[in-house]
mmCIF file of C-alpha atoms and ligand atoms in Angstrom:
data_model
loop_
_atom_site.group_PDB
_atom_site.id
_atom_site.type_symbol
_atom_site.label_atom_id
_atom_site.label_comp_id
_atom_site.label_asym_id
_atom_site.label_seq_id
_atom_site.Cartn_x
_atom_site.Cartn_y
_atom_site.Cartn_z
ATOM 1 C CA UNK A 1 15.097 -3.250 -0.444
ATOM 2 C CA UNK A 2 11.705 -2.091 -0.656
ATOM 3 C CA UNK A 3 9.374 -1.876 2.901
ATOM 4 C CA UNK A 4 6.570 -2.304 2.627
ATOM 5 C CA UNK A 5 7.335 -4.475 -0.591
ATOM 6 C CA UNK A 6 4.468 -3.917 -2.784
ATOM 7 C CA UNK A 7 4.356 -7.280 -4.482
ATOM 8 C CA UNK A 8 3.995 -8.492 -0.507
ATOM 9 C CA UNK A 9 1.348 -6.396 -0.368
ATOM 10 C CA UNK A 10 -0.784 -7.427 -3.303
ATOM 11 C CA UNK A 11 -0.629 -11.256 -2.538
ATOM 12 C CA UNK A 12 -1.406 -10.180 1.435
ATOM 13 C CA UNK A 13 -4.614 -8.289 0.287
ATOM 14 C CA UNK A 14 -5.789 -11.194 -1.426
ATOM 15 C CA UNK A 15 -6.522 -8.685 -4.475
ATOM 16 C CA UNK A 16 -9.143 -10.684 -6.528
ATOM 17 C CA UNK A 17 -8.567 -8.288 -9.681
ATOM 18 C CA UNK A 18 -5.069 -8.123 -9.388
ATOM 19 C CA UNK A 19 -4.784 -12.115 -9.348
ATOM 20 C CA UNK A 20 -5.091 -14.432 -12.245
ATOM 21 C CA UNK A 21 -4.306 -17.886 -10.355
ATOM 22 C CA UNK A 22 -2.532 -18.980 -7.410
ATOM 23 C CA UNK A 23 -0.757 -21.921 -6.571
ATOM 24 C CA UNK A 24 0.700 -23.214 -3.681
ATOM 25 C CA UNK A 25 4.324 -21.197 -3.998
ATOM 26 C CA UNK A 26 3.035 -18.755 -6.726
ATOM 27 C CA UNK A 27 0.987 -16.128 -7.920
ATOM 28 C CA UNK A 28 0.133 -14.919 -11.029
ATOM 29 C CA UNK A 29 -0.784 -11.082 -11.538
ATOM 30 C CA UNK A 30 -1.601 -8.448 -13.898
ATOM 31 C CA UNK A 31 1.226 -6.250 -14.661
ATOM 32 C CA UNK A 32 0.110 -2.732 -13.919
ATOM 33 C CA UNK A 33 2.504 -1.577 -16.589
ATOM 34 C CA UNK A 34 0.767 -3.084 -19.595
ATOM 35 C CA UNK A 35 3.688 -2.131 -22.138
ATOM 36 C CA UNK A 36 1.545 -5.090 -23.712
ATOM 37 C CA UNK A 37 -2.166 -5.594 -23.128
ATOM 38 C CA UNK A 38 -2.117 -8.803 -21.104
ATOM 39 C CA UNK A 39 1.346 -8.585 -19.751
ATOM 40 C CA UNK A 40 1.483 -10.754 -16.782
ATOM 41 C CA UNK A 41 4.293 -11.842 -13.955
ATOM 42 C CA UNK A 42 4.628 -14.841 -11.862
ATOM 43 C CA UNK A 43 5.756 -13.808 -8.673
ATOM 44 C CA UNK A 44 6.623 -16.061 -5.257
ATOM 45 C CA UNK A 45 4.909 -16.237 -2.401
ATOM 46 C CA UNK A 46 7.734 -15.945 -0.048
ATOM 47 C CA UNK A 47 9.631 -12.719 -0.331
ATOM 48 C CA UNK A 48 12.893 -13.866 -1.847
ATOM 49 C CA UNK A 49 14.196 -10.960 -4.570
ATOM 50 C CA UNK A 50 16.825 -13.179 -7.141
ATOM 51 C CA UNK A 51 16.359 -16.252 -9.248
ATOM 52 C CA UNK A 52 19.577 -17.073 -7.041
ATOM 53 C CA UNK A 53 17.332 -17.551 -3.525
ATOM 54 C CA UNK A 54 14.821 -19.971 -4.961
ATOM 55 C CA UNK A 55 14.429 -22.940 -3.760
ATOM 56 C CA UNK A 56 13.482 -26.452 -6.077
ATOM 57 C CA UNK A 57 9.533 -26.160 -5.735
ATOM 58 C CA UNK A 58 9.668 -22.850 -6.316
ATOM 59 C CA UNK A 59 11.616 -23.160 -9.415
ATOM 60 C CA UNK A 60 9.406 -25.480 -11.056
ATOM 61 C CA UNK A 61 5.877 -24.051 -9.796
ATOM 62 C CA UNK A 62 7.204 -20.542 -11.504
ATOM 63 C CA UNK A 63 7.574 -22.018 -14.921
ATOM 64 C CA UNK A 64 4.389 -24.021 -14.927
ATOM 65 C CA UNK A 65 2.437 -21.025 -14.026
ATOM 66 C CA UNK A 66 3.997 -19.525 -16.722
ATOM 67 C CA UNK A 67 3.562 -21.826 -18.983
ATOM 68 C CA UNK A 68 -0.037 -21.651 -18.120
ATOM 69 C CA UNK A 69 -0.775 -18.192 -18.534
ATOM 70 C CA UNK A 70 1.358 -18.195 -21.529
ATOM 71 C CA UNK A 71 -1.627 -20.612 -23.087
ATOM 72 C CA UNK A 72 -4.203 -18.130 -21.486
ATOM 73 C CA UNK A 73 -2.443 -15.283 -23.409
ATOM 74 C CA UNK A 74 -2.598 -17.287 -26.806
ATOM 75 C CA UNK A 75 -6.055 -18.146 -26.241
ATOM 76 C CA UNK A 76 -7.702 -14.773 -25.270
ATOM 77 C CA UNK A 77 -4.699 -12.311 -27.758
ATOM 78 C CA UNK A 78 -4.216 -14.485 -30.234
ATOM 79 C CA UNK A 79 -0.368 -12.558 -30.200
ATOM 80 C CA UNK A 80 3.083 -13.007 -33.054
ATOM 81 C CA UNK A 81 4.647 -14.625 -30.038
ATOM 82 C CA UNK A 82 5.037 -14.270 -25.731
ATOM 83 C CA UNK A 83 8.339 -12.946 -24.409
ATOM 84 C CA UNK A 84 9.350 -14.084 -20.854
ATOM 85 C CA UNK A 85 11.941 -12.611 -19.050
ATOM 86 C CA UNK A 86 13.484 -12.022 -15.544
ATOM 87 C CA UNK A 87 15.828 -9.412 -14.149
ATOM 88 C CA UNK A 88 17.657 -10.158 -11.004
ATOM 89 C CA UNK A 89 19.799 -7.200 -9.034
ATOM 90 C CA UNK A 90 19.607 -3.203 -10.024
ATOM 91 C CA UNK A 91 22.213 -4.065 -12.707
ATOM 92 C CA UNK A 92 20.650 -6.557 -14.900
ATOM 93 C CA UNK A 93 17.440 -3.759 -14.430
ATOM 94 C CA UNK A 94 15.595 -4.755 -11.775
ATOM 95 C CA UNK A 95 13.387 -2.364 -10.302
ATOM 96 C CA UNK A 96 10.742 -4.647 -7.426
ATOM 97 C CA UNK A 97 13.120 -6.748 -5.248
ATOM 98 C CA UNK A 98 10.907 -9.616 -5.362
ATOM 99 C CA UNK A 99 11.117 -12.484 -7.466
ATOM 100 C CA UNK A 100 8.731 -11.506 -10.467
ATOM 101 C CA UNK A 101 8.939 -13.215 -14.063
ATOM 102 C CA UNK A 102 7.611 -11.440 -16.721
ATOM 103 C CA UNK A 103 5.340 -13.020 -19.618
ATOM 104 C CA UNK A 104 4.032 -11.082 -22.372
ATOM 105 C CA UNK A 105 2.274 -11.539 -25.512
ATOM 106 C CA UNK A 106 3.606 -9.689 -28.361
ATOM 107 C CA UNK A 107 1.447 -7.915 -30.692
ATOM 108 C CA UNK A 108 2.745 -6.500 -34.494
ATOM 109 C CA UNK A 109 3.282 -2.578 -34.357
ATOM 110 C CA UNK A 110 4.676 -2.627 -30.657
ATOM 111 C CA UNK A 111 6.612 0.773 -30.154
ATOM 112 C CA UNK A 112 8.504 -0.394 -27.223
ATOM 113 C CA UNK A 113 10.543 -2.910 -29.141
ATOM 114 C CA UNK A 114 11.612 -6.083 -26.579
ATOM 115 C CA UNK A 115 9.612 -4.656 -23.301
ATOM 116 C CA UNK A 116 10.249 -1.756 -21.098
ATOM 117 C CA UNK A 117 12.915 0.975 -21.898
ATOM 118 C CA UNK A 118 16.096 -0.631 -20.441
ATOM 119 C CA UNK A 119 15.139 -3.525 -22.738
ATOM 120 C CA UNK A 120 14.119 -1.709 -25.916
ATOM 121 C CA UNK A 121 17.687 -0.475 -26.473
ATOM 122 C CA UNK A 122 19.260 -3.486 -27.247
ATOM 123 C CA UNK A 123 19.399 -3.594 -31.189
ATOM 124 C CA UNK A 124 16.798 -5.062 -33.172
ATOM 125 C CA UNK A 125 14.582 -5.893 -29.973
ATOM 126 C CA UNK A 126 11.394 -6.313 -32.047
ATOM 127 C CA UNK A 127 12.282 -3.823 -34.476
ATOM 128 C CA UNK A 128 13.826 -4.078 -37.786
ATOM 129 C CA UNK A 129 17.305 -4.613 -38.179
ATOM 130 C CA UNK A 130 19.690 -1.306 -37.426
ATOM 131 C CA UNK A 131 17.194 0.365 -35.785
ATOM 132 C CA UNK A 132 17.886 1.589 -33.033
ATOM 133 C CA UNK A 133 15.337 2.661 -29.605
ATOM 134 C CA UNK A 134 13.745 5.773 -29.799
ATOM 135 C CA UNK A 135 13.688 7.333 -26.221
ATOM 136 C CA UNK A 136 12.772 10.879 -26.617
ATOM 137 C CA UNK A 137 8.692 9.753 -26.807
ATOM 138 C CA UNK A 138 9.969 7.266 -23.623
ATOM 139 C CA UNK A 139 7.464 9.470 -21.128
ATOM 140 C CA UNK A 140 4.689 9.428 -23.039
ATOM 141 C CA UNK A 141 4.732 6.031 -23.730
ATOM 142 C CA UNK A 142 5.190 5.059 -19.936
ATOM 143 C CA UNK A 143 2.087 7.240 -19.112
ATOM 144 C CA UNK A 144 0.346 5.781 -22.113
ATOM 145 C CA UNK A 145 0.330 1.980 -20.710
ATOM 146 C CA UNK A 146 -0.495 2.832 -16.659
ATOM 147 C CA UNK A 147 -3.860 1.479 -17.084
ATOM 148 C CA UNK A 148 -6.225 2.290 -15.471
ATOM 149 C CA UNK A 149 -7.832 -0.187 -12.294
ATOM 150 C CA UNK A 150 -10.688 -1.132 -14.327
ATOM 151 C CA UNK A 151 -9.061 -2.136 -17.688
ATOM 152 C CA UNK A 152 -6.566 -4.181 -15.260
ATOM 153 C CA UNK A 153 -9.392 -5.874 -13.621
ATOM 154 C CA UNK A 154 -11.139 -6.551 -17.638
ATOM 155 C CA UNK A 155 -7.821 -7.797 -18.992
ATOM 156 C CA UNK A 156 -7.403 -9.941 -16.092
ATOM 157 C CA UNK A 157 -10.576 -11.308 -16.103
ATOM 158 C CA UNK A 158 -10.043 -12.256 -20.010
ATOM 159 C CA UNK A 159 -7.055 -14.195 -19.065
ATOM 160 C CA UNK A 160 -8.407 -15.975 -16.202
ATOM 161 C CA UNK A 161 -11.290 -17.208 -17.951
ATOM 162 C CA UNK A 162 -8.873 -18.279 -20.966
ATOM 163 C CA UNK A 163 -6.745 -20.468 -18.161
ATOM 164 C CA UNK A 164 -6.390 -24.034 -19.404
ATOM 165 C CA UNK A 165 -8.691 -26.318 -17.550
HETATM 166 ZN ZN1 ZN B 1 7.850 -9.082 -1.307
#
């Protein structure tokens, strides 16, 4: 649990920079953690926290958004390929209790390997075979992608305009 719930509290403010398109039982945002430039989640509109508590509509609007942006992303990064991924509960690595699934263009040179840290340890995530996640830089890196308000609002302006029609 999470009160106020901060994903709540971005769709509730109507935050015109934050939001790349809405549908009727989604949104789609800019990630504030760019790990990726572009990185994006779909997140409901009803405050439900687990893959497990959607309903039918829900499950289908969240994948065509994503499928959307996912275009957007190709268009406006050109990227090697767009990871999607959802956690659901603290021990899959979930850290927002509300329904958010991630899609993010990959770029070459990434140091993060798959995504964010509890990610990047699995083997190979991105990385060459055997290698294995680096987490004493971990801090840095984490301070490194906290962009800033206005590159959010640039980066989500590129996508939005790269939407498909
Ligand atoms: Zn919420």
């Amino acid at each position: 649990m999470r009160d106020p719930c901060d994903l709540c509290e971005t769709a509730a403010r109507d935050d015109r920079w934050a939001i790349i398109e809405e549908g009727e039982h989604t949104l789609t945002v800019i990630n504030p953690w760019q790990f990726e430039v572009g990185q994006c989640c779909v997140i409901t509109r009803r405050h439900v926290a687990t893959l497990l508590d959607l309903s039918r509509p829900e499950c289908e609007a969240i994948l065509v958004a994503a499928k959307r942006v996912a275009e957007a992303l190709v268009s406006a990064y050109d990227p090697l390929g767009i990871l999607t991924f959802q956690n659901n509960g603290v021990y899959s690595g979930q850290e927002t209790p509300h329904f958010h699934f991630h899609v993010v263009p990959r770029q070459k040179g990434s140091d993060w390997g798959i995504g964010p840290p509890q990610l990047a340890t699995f083997e190979s995530a991105g990385r060459p075979r055997g290698t294995l996640h680096d987490a004493s830089d971990d801090a840095r890196r984490r301070e490194r992608v906290r962009a800033s308000a206005t590159q959010l609002a640039e980066t989500a302006e590129r996508i939005r305009s790269s939407l498909p029609k």
